[in-house]
Amino acid sequence: MSTTLPLDRWALSRALTRMANASTAELARSAPCAGPAHAAHRIGVTGAPGAGKSTLVGHLALERLAHGRLGVLAVDPSSPKSGGAILGDRVRMDDLAGSTELYIRSLGSRRTSDGLADNLPEMLDIMDAFRFDEVVLETVGVGQAEHAVRAQVDTLVLVLLPESGDTVQAMKAGIMEMADIFVVNKSDLPGAQRMATDIQRIAAVTQRPEGAWRAPILLTSASQPASIRALSDAIDQHRTWRNADPRRRQHLRAQRARYRLRRLLEMRVAEAIALQADDFFDTPREQQLAAVLNTVRVALEP
């Protein structure tokens, strides 16, 4: 647990807002991800829409506050037409108000389609700079292919509902293989144990190298505090396992750097394409590609 000056919420909010609105040119000039002296333990919470992620995050945050300064970044879907987002996670986490060491921020997904938000890696860097001990990152409801969150967090919790067998079948080729902890939420509903058995069956046939972490399968409910404590304990166990081998941390840093560079290029290419007039797309494809790449190159030059 860190011993730092009181959290300056105003300065943190301003810094996050400034970074959320940063241009690709500003991002290109930002410092590379080299591993800060103080790095928060990042807990990702993801899963299908309606799985109760926000409520679960709220209860988990109350449990994790004992670990020190805690931040919650909750991503809400933005409208593809207007770009606006409801940003309702603060409303659903009202019980957390009052802690001086807790900060909750809702983020619109904006241009991303991978369950995260624009400039999220840089915003996570800001959380490190403000010396958070832990950051909980709640993604937009995701499916099979939207697993970018894996590289951004140290521990990934996948939240599922009872009677969501079809969802599991759709996910099993993607994010199911990347989760560190499986959670069957709202376990007071019928079918929870059967759902846990289905997950166990899928996990049993997944190829894992020797010494790999074996993801536990937990049943949770907002009405059962012991189930939230069990989830918190599993997160601690995974953190201990990850920290036991420095190579795991090094590999994760490389994954984060790759994502950051790829995302920067994707945004800059999208901007370059959006600037083109309609008749540009009547030109040969090779000419279009060369023009867009040249625009990106010029824009990223110092």
mmCIF file of C-alpha atoms in Angstrom:
data_model
loop_
_atom_site.group_PDB
_atom_site.id
_atom_site.type_symbol
_atom_site.label_atom_id
_atom_site.label_comp_id
_atom_site.label_asym_id
_atom_site.label_seq_id
_atom_site.Cartn_x
_atom_site.Cartn_y
_atom_site.Cartn_z
ATOM 1 C CA MET A 1 0.000 0.000 0.000
ATOM 2 C CA SER A 2 1.402 3.379 -0.984
ATOM 3 C CA THR A 3 1.781 6.268 1.444
ATOM 4 C CA THR A 4 1.292 9.411 -0.589
ATOM 5 C CA LEU A 5 -0.171 12.872 -0.402
ATOM 6 C CA PRO A 6 -3.973 13.162 -0.516
ATOM 7 C CA LEU A 7 -5.469 12.504 -3.930
ATOM 8 C CA ASP A 8 -5.914 15.714 -5.951
ATOM 9 C CA ARG A 9 -9.175 14.808 -7.691
ATOM 10 C CA TRP A 10 -9.398 18.065 -9.614
ATOM 11 C CA ALA A 11 -5.927 17.684 -11.096
ATOM 12 C CA LEU A 12 -6.537 14.008 -11.908
ATOM 13 C CA SER A 13 -9.860 14.739 -13.603
ATOM 14 C CA ARG A 14 -8.306 17.510 -15.680
ATOM 15 C CA ALA A 15 -5.392 15.291 -16.695
ATOM 16 C CA LEU A 16 -7.689 12.431 -17.734
ATOM 17 C CA THR A 17 -9.971 14.740 -19.706
ATOM 18 C CA ARG A 18 -7.016 16.325 -21.463
ATOM 19 C CA MET A 19 -5.638 12.902 -22.389
ATOM 20 C CA ALA A 20 -9.039 11.583 -23.494
ATOM 21 C CA ASN A 21 -9.230 14.477 -25.963
ATOM 22 C CA ALA A 22 -5.573 14.347 -27.060
ATOM 23 C CA SER A 23 -4.917 14.249 -30.794
ATOM 24 C CA THR A 24 -2.896 11.536 -32.495
ATOM 25 C CA ALA A 25 -0.064 14.050 -32.901
ATOM 26 C CA GLU A 26 -0.014 14.630 -29.131
ATOM 27 C CA LEU A 27 -0.090 10.889 -28.506
ATOM 28 C CA ALA A 28 2.826 10.381 -30.881
ATOM 29 C CA ARG A 29 4.879 12.867 -28.847
ATOM 30 C CA SER A 30 4.028 11.235 -25.527
ATOM 31 C CA ALA A 31 6.608 9.142 -23.723
ATOM 32 C CA PRO A 32 6.741 5.452 -24.647
ATOM 33 C CA CYS A 33 5.448 2.810 -22.268
ATOM 34 C CA ALA A 34 8.650 1.971 -20.397
ATOM 35 C CA GLY A 35 7.244 0.871 -17.060
ATOM 36 C CA PRO A 36 6.742 3.625 -14.456
ATOM 37 C CA ALA A 37 8.442 3.534 -11.067
ATOM 38 C CA HIS A 38 5.007 3.148 -9.485
ATOM 39 C CA ALA A 39 2.625 0.915 -11.421
ATOM 40 C CA ALA A 40 -0.884 0.137 -10.233
ATOM 41 C CA HIS A 41 -2.125 -3.419 -10.268
ATOM 42 C CA ARG A 42 -4.735 -3.436 -13.036
ATOM 43 C CA ILE A 43 -7.851 -5.604 -12.742
ATOM 44 C CA GLY A 44 -9.950 -5.982 -15.884
ATOM 45 C CA VAL A 45 -13.638 -6.885 -15.636
ATOM 46 C CA THR A 46 -15.226 -7.875 -18.921
ATOM 47 C CA GLY A 47 -18.105 -9.954 -20.217
ATOM 48 C CA ALA A 48 -21.302 -9.900 -22.219
ATOM 49 C CA PRO A 49 -23.785 -7.018 -21.890
ATOM 50 C CA GLY A 50 -26.205 -7.454 -19.008
ATOM 51 C CA ALA A 51 -23.891 -9.688 -16.972
ATOM 52 C CA GLY A 52 -23.970 -7.280 -14.029
ATOM 53 C CA LYS A 53 -20.396 -6.049 -14.409
ATOM 54 C CA SER A 54 -20.991 -2.574 -12.961
ATOM 55 C CA THR A 55 -22.735 -3.865 -9.838
ATOM 56 C CA LEU A 56 -20.033 -6.477 -9.373
ATOM 57 C CA VAL A 57 -17.293 -3.857 -9.819
ATOM 58 C CA GLY A 58 -18.955 -1.693 -7.191
ATOM 59 C CA HIS A 59 -18.943 -4.458 -4.602
ATOM 60 C CA LEU A 60 -15.444 -5.550 -5.578
ATOM 61 C CA ALA A 61 -14.165 -1.987 -5.211
ATOM 62 C CA LEU A 62 -15.511 -1.816 -1.660
ATOM 63 C CA GLU A 63 -13.672 -5.056 -0.908
ATOM 64 C CA ARG A 64 -10.408 -3.903 -2.537
ATOM 65 C CA LEU A 65 -10.244 -0.487 -0.838
ATOM 66 C CA ALA A 66 -8.197 -2.075 1.928
ATOM 67 C CA HIS A 67 -5.378 -2.487 -0.614
ATOM 68 C CA GLY A 68 -4.871 1.282 -0.905
ATOM 69 C CA ARG A 69 -5.759 3.979 -3.412
ATOM 70 C CA LEU A 70 -8.244 2.557 -5.913
ATOM 71 C CA GLY A 71 -9.376 3.860 -9.285
ATOM 72 C CA VAL A 72 -12.289 2.609 -11.354
ATOM 73 C CA LEU A 73 -12.341 3.369 -15.084
ATOM 74 C CA ALA A 74 -15.639 2.211 -16.564
ATOM 75 C CA VAL A 75 -16.055 2.265 -20.347
ATOM 76 C CA ASP A 76 -19.536 2.889 -21.741
ATOM 77 C CA PRO A 77 -20.478 2.460 -25.403
ATOM 78 C CA SER A 78 -20.564 5.627 -27.512
ATOM 79 C CA SER A 79 -23.138 6.175 -30.201
ATOM 80 C CA PRO A 80 -21.600 5.487 -33.632
ATOM 81 C CA LYS A 81 -23.730 8.343 -34.988
ATOM 82 C CA SER A 82 -23.429 11.123 -32.401
ATOM 83 C CA GLY A 83 -20.388 9.928 -30.483
ATOM 84 C CA GLY A 84 -22.208 10.473 -27.187
ATOM 85 C CA ALA A 85 -22.304 7.997 -24.301
ATOM 86 C CA ILE A 86 -24.663 7.603 -21.351
ATOM 87 C CA LEU A 87 -21.772 7.140 -18.885
ATOM 88 C CA GLY A 88 -24.038 5.534 -16.294
ATOM 89 C CA ASP A 89 -21.501 3.600 -14.247
ATOM 90 C CA ARG A 90 -21.152 6.348 -11.640
ATOM 91 C CA VAL A 91 -24.896 6.151 -11.017
ATOM 92 C CA ARG A 92 -24.676 2.399 -10.417
ATOM 93 C CA MET A 93 -21.747 2.825 -7.998
ATOM 94 C CA ASP A 94 -23.309 5.373 -5.658
ATOM 95 C CA ASP A 95 -22.572 3.171 -2.628
ATOM 96 C CA LEU A 96 -18.867 3.878 -3.106
ATOM 97 C CA ALA A 97 -19.153 7.629 -2.554
ATOM 98 C CA GLY A 98 -17.320 9.074 0.410
ATOM 99 C CA SER A 99 -13.948 7.353 0.288
ATOM 100 C CA THR A 100 -11.049 9.777 -0.027
ATOM 101 C CA GLU A 101 -8.886 7.099 -1.690
ATOM 102 C CA LEU A 102 -11.409 6.040 -4.330
ATOM 103 C CA TYR A 103 -11.824 7.632 -7.745
ATOM 104 C CA ILE A 104 -14.454 6.583 -10.323
ATOM 105 C CA ARG A 105 -14.420 7.779 -13.910
ATOM 106 C CA SER A 106 -16.734 6.818 -16.781
ATOM 107 C CA LEU A 107 -15.256 6.865 -20.281
ATOM 108 C CA GLY A 108 -16.990 6.807 -23.653
ATOM 109 C CA SER A 109 -15.653 4.189 -26.051
ATOM 110 C CA ARG A 110 -15.668 6.809 -28.845
ATOM 111 C CA ARG A 111 -13.882 5.460 -31.955
ATOM 112 C CA THR A 112 -12.829 2.115 -30.529
ATOM 113 C CA SER A 113 -14.595 -1.144 -31.261
ATOM 114 C CA ASP A 114 -12.616 -3.433 -28.960
ATOM 115 C CA GLY A 115 -14.414 -2.803 -25.661
ATOM 116 C CA LEU A 116 -11.979 -0.072 -24.568
ATOM 117 C CA ALA A 117 -11.762 3.724 -24.981
ATOM 118 C CA ASP A 118 -9.708 6.162 -27.017
ATOM 119 C CA ASN A 119 -6.270 6.875 -25.523
ATOM 120 C CA LEU A 120 -6.884 4.416 -22.699
ATOM 121 C CA PRO A 121 -3.234 3.279 -22.332
ATOM 122 C CA GLU A 122 -2.170 6.878 -21.792
ATOM 123 C CA MET A 123 -4.970 7.425 -19.259
ATOM 124 C CA LEU A 124 -3.807 4.348 -17.359
ATOM 125 C CA ASP A 125 -0.340 5.908 -17.284
ATOM 126 C CA ILE A 126 -1.892 8.945 -15.603
ATOM 127 C CA MET A 127 -3.404 6.699 -12.928
ATOM 128 C CA ASP A 128 0.108 5.403 -12.264
ATOM 129 C CA ALA A 129 1.452 8.950 -12.055
ATOM 130 C CA PHE A 130 -1.170 9.721 -9.384
ATOM 131 C CA ARG A 131 0.084 6.693 -7.463
ATOM 132 C CA PHE A 132 -2.975 4.479 -7.489
ATOM 133 C CA ASP A 133 -2.339 1.100 -5.915
ATOM 134 C CA GLU A 134 -5.016 -0.601 -8.007
ATOM 135 C CA VAL A 135 -7.141 0.287 -11.016
ATOM 136 C CA VAL A 136 -10.268 -1.634 -11.963
ATOM 137 C CA LEU A 137 -11.043 -1.374 -15.675
ATOM 138 C CA GLU A 138 -14.583 -2.278 -16.709
ATOM 139 C CA THR A 139 -15.004 -2.768 -20.438
ATOM 140 C CA VAL A 140 -17.966 -2.346 -22.720
ATOM 141 C CA GLY A 141 -19.912 -5.601 -23.027
ATOM 142 C CA VAL A 142 -17.768 -7.778 -25.254
ATOM 143 C CA GLY A 143 -17.953 -10.915 -27.359
ATOM 144 C CA GLN A 144 -15.650 -13.392 -28.982
ATOM 145 C CA ALA A 145 -13.177 -11.126 -30.763
ATOM 146 C CA GLU A 146 -13.055 -8.097 -28.465
ATOM 147 C CA HIS A 147 -10.208 -9.070 -26.173
ATOM 148 C CA ALA A 148 -7.886 -6.048 -26.370
ATOM 149 C CA VAL A 149 -8.345 -5.604 -22.626
ATOM 150 C CA ARG A 150 -6.056 -8.605 -22.061
ATOM 151 C CA ALA A 151 -2.907 -6.580 -22.721
ATOM 152 C CA GLN A 152 -4.042 -3.633 -20.606
ATOM 153 C CA VAL A 153 -4.567 -5.429 -17.304
ATOM 154 C CA ASP A 154 -2.650 -7.726 -14.987
ATOM 155 C CA THR A 155 -5.649 -9.830 -13.987
ATOM 156 C CA LEU A 156 -8.637 -10.374 -16.272
ATOM 157 C CA VAL A 157 -12.015 -11.358 -14.815
ATOM 158 C CA LEU A 158 -14.617 -12.675 -17.269
ATOM 159 C CA VAL A 159 -18.199 -12.249 -16.016
ATOM 160 C CA LEU A 160 -20.964 -14.523 -17.315
ATOM 161 C CA LEU A 161 -24.581 -15.151 -16.424
ATOM 162 C CA PRO A 162 -26.422 -18.376 -15.666
ATOM 163 C CA GLU A 163 -28.217 -19.809 -18.691
ATOM 164 C CA SER A 164 -25.776 -18.087 -21.084
ATOM 165 C CA GLY A 165 -24.472 -21.234 -22.737
ATOM 166 C CA ASP A 166 -24.758 -19.740 -26.209
ATOM 167 C CA THR A 167 -22.575 -16.841 -25.093
ATOM 168 C CA VAL A 168 -19.931 -19.238 -23.838
ATOM 169 C CA GLN A 169 -19.970 -21.135 -27.119
ATOM 170 C CA ALA A 170 -19.464 -17.862 -29.005
ATOM 171 C CA MET A 171 -16.672 -16.729 -26.698
ATOM 172 C CA LYS A 172 -14.733 -19.941 -26.297
ATOM 173 C CA ALA A 173 -12.461 -19.328 -29.295
ATOM 174 C CA GLY A 174 -11.513 -15.862 -28.057
ATOM 175 C CA ILE A 175 -11.679 -14.238 -24.679
ATOM 176 C CA MET A 176 -12.525 -17.487 -22.871
ATOM 177 C CA GLU A 177 -8.934 -18.559 -23.479
ATOM 178 C CA MET A 178 -7.550 -15.321 -22.044
ATOM 179 C CA ALA A 179 -9.462 -14.970 -18.773
ATOM 180 C CA ASP A 180 -7.590 -15.402 -15.489
ATOM 181 C CA ILE A 181 -10.757 -15.785 -13.417
ATOM 182 C CA PHE A 182 -14.224 -16.924 -14.527
ATOM 183 C CA VAL A 183 -17.207 -15.533 -12.659
ATOM 184 C CA VAL A 184 -20.787 -16.753 -12.934
ATOM 185 C CA ASN A 185 -22.572 -13.675 -11.622
ATOM 186 C CA LYS A 186 -26.113 -13.458 -10.239
ATOM 187 C CA SER A 187 -25.564 -16.967 -8.972
ATOM 188 C CA ASP A 188 -28.872 -16.920 -7.078
ATOM 189 C CA LEU A 189 -30.574 -17.420 -10.449
ATOM 190 C CA PRO A 190 -31.345 -20.927 -11.736
ATOM 191 C CA GLY A 191 -28.660 -22.615 -13.802
ATOM 192 C CA ALA A 192 -25.611 -21.060 -12.126
ATOM 193 C CA GLN A 193 -23.968 -24.349 -11.148
ATOM 194 C CA ARG A 194 -24.672 -25.833 -14.564
ATOM 195 C CA MET A 195 -23.057 -22.808 -16.158
ATOM 196 C CA ALA A 196 -19.962 -23.256 -13.983
ATOM 197 C CA THR A 197 -19.783 -26.888 -15.090
ATOM 198 C CA ASP A 198 -19.965 -25.843 -18.754
ATOM 199 C CA ILE A 199 -17.087 -23.404 -18.265
ATOM 200 C CA GLN A 200 -15.069 -26.078 -16.474
ATOM 201 C CA ARG A 201 -15.621 -28.461 -19.384
ATOM 202 C CA ILE A 202 -14.384 -25.899 -21.918
ATOM 203 C CA ALA A 203 -11.398 -24.946 -19.761
ATOM 204 C CA ALA A 204 -10.429 -28.603 -19.387
ATOM 205 C CA VAL A 205 -9.823 -29.018 -23.124
ATOM 206 C CA THR A 206 -7.883 -25.763 -23.506
ATOM 207 C CA GLN A 207 -4.207 -26.351 -24.175
ATOM 208 C CA ARG A 208 -2.066 -24.745 -21.473
ATOM 209 C CA PRO A 209 1.728 -24.833 -21.149
ATOM 210 C CA GLU A 210 3.325 -26.373 -18.084
ATOM 211 C CA GLY A 211 3.230 -24.051 -15.108
ATOM 212 C CA ALA A 212 0.426 -21.937 -16.562
ATOM 213 C CA TRP A 213 -2.175 -20.358 -14.328
ATOM 214 C CA ARG A 214 -5.391 -22.374 -14.026
ATOM 215 C CA ALA A 215 -8.338 -20.004 -13.954
ATOM 216 C CA PRO A 216 -10.750 -20.625 -11.067
ATOM 217 C CA ILE A 217 -14.491 -20.640 -11.683
ATOM 218 C CA LEU A 218 -16.417 -18.663 -9.059
ATOM 219 C CA LEU A 219 -20.082 -18.040 -8.321
ATOM 220 C CA THR A 220 -20.870 -14.478 -7.217
ATOM 221 C CA SER A 221 -23.918 -12.546 -6.139
ATOM 222 C CA ALA A 222 -24.347 -8.978 -4.900
ATOM 223 C CA SER A 223 -26.405 -10.377 -2.020
ATOM 224 C CA GLN A 224 -23.610 -12.714 -0.881
ATOM 225 C CA PRO A 225 -20.614 -10.752 0.501
ATOM 226 C CA ALA A 226 -18.607 -13.957 0.963
ATOM 227 C CA SER A 227 -18.685 -14.545 -2.802
ATOM 228 C CA ILE A 228 -17.187 -11.089 -3.423
ATOM 229 C CA ARG A 229 -14.449 -11.800 -0.887
ATOM 230 C CA ALA A 230 -13.717 -15.086 -2.675
ATOM 231 C CA LEU A 231 -13.304 -13.172 -5.944
ATOM 232 C CA SER A 232 -10.993 -10.663 -4.250
ATOM 233 C CA ASP A 233 -8.915 -13.517 -2.809
ATOM 234 C CA ALA A 234 -8.625 -15.111 -6.265
ATOM 235 C CA ILE A 235 -7.344 -11.809 -7.646
ATOM 236 C CA ASP A 236 -4.672 -11.731 -4.926
ATOM 237 C CA GLN A 237 -3.675 -15.318 -5.722
ATOM 238 C CA HIS A 238 -3.308 -14.527 -9.411
ATOM 239 C CA ARG A 239 -1.246 -11.437 -8.627
ATOM 240 C CA THR A 240 1.110 -13.546 -6.488
ATOM 241 C CA TRP A 241 1.468 -16.079 -9.299
ATOM 242 C CA ARG A 242 2.168 -13.384 -11.906
ATOM 243 C CA ASN A 243 4.739 -11.599 -9.763
ATOM 244 C CA ALA A 244 6.630 -14.832 -9.124
ATOM 245 C CA ASP A 245 8.210 -14.682 -12.597
ATOM 246 C CA PRO A 246 9.570 -11.296 -13.842
ATOM 247 C CA ARG A 247 9.337 -12.541 -17.435
ATOM 248 C CA ARG A 248 5.545 -12.389 -17.247
ATOM 249 C CA ARG A 249 5.684 -8.679 -16.422
ATOM 250 C CA GLN A 250 8.195 -8.040 -19.201
ATOM 251 C CA HIS A 251 6.006 -9.851 -21.731
ATOM 252 C CA LEU A 252 2.956 -7.861 -20.648
ATOM 253 C CA ARG A 253 4.831 -4.558 -21.056
ATOM 254 C CA ALA A 254 5.719 -5.554 -24.614
ATOM 255 C CA GLN A 255 2.075 -6.423 -25.339
ATOM 256 C CA ARG A 256 0.961 -3.028 -24.058
ATOM 257 C CA ALA A 257 3.536 -1.220 -26.188
ATOM 258 C CA ARG A 258 2.383 -3.137 -29.285
ATOM 259 C CA TYR A 259 -1.245 -2.242 -28.642
ATOM 260 C CA ARG A 260 -0.386 1.403 -28.085
ATOM 261 C CA LEU A 261 1.530 1.694 -31.351
ATOM 262 C CA ARG A 262 -1.074 -0.218 -33.345
ATOM 263 C CA ARG A 263 -3.922 1.862 -31.933
ATOM 264 C CA LEU A 264 -2.094 5.117 -32.723
ATOM 265 C CA LEU A 265 -1.565 4.046 -36.325
ATOM 266 C CA GLU A 266 -5.179 2.898 -36.662
ATOM 267 C CA MET A 267 -6.492 6.249 -35.476
ATOM 268 C CA ARG A 268 -4.157 8.215 -37.727
ATOM 269 C CA VAL A 269 -5.048 6.121 -40.782
ATOM 270 C CA ALA A 270 -8.773 6.572 -40.032
ATOM 271 C CA GLU A 271 -8.269 10.342 -39.823
ATOM 272 C CA ALA A 272 -6.353 10.397 -43.112
ATOM 273 C CA ILE A 273 -9.073 8.430 -44.897
ATOM 274 C CA ALA A 274 -11.830 10.640 -43.479
ATOM 275 C CA LEU A 275 -10.150 13.736 -44.976
ATOM 276 C CA GLN A 276 -10.347 12.428 -48.550
ATOM 277 C CA ALA A 277 -12.925 13.714 -51.025
ATOM 278 C CA ASP A 278 -15.345 11.273 -52.645
ATOM 279 C CA ASP A 279 -13.501 11.231 -55.974
ATOM 280 C CA PHE A 280 -10.335 10.074 -54.180
ATOM 281 C CA PHE A 281 -11.851 6.607 -53.992
ATOM 282 C CA ASP A 282 -12.188 6.430 -57.766
ATOM 283 C CA THR A 283 -8.394 6.336 -58.095
ATOM 284 C CA PRO A 284 -6.469 3.013 -58.232
ATOM 285 C CA ARG A 285 -6.228 1.223 -54.904
ATOM 286 C CA GLU A 286 -2.430 1.348 -54.880
ATOM 287 C CA GLN A 287 -2.580 5.126 -55.314
ATOM 288 C CA GLN A 288 -5.067 5.440 -52.470
ATOM 289 C CA LEU A 289 -2.852 3.396 -50.168
ATOM 290 C CA ALA A 290 0.268 5.375 -51.031
ATOM 291 C CA ALA A 291 -1.510 8.691 -50.476
ATOM 292 C CA VAL A 292 -2.924 7.669 -47.092
ATOM 293 C CA LEU A 293 0.408 6.286 -45.881
ATOM 294 C CA ASN A 294 2.171 9.460 -46.963
ATOM 295 C CA THR A 295 -0.389 11.554 -45.080
ATOM 296 C CA VAL A 296 0.198 9.456 -41.969
ATOM 297 C CA ARG A 297 3.980 9.747 -42.323
ATOM 298 C CA VAL A 298 3.884 13.525 -42.677
ATOM 299 C CA ALA A 299 1.474 13.912 -39.769
ATOM 300 C CA LEU A 300 3.685 11.901 -37.439
ATOM 301 C CA GLU A 301 6.911 13.682 -38.326
ATOM 302 C CA PRO A 302 8.317 15.883 -35.521
#
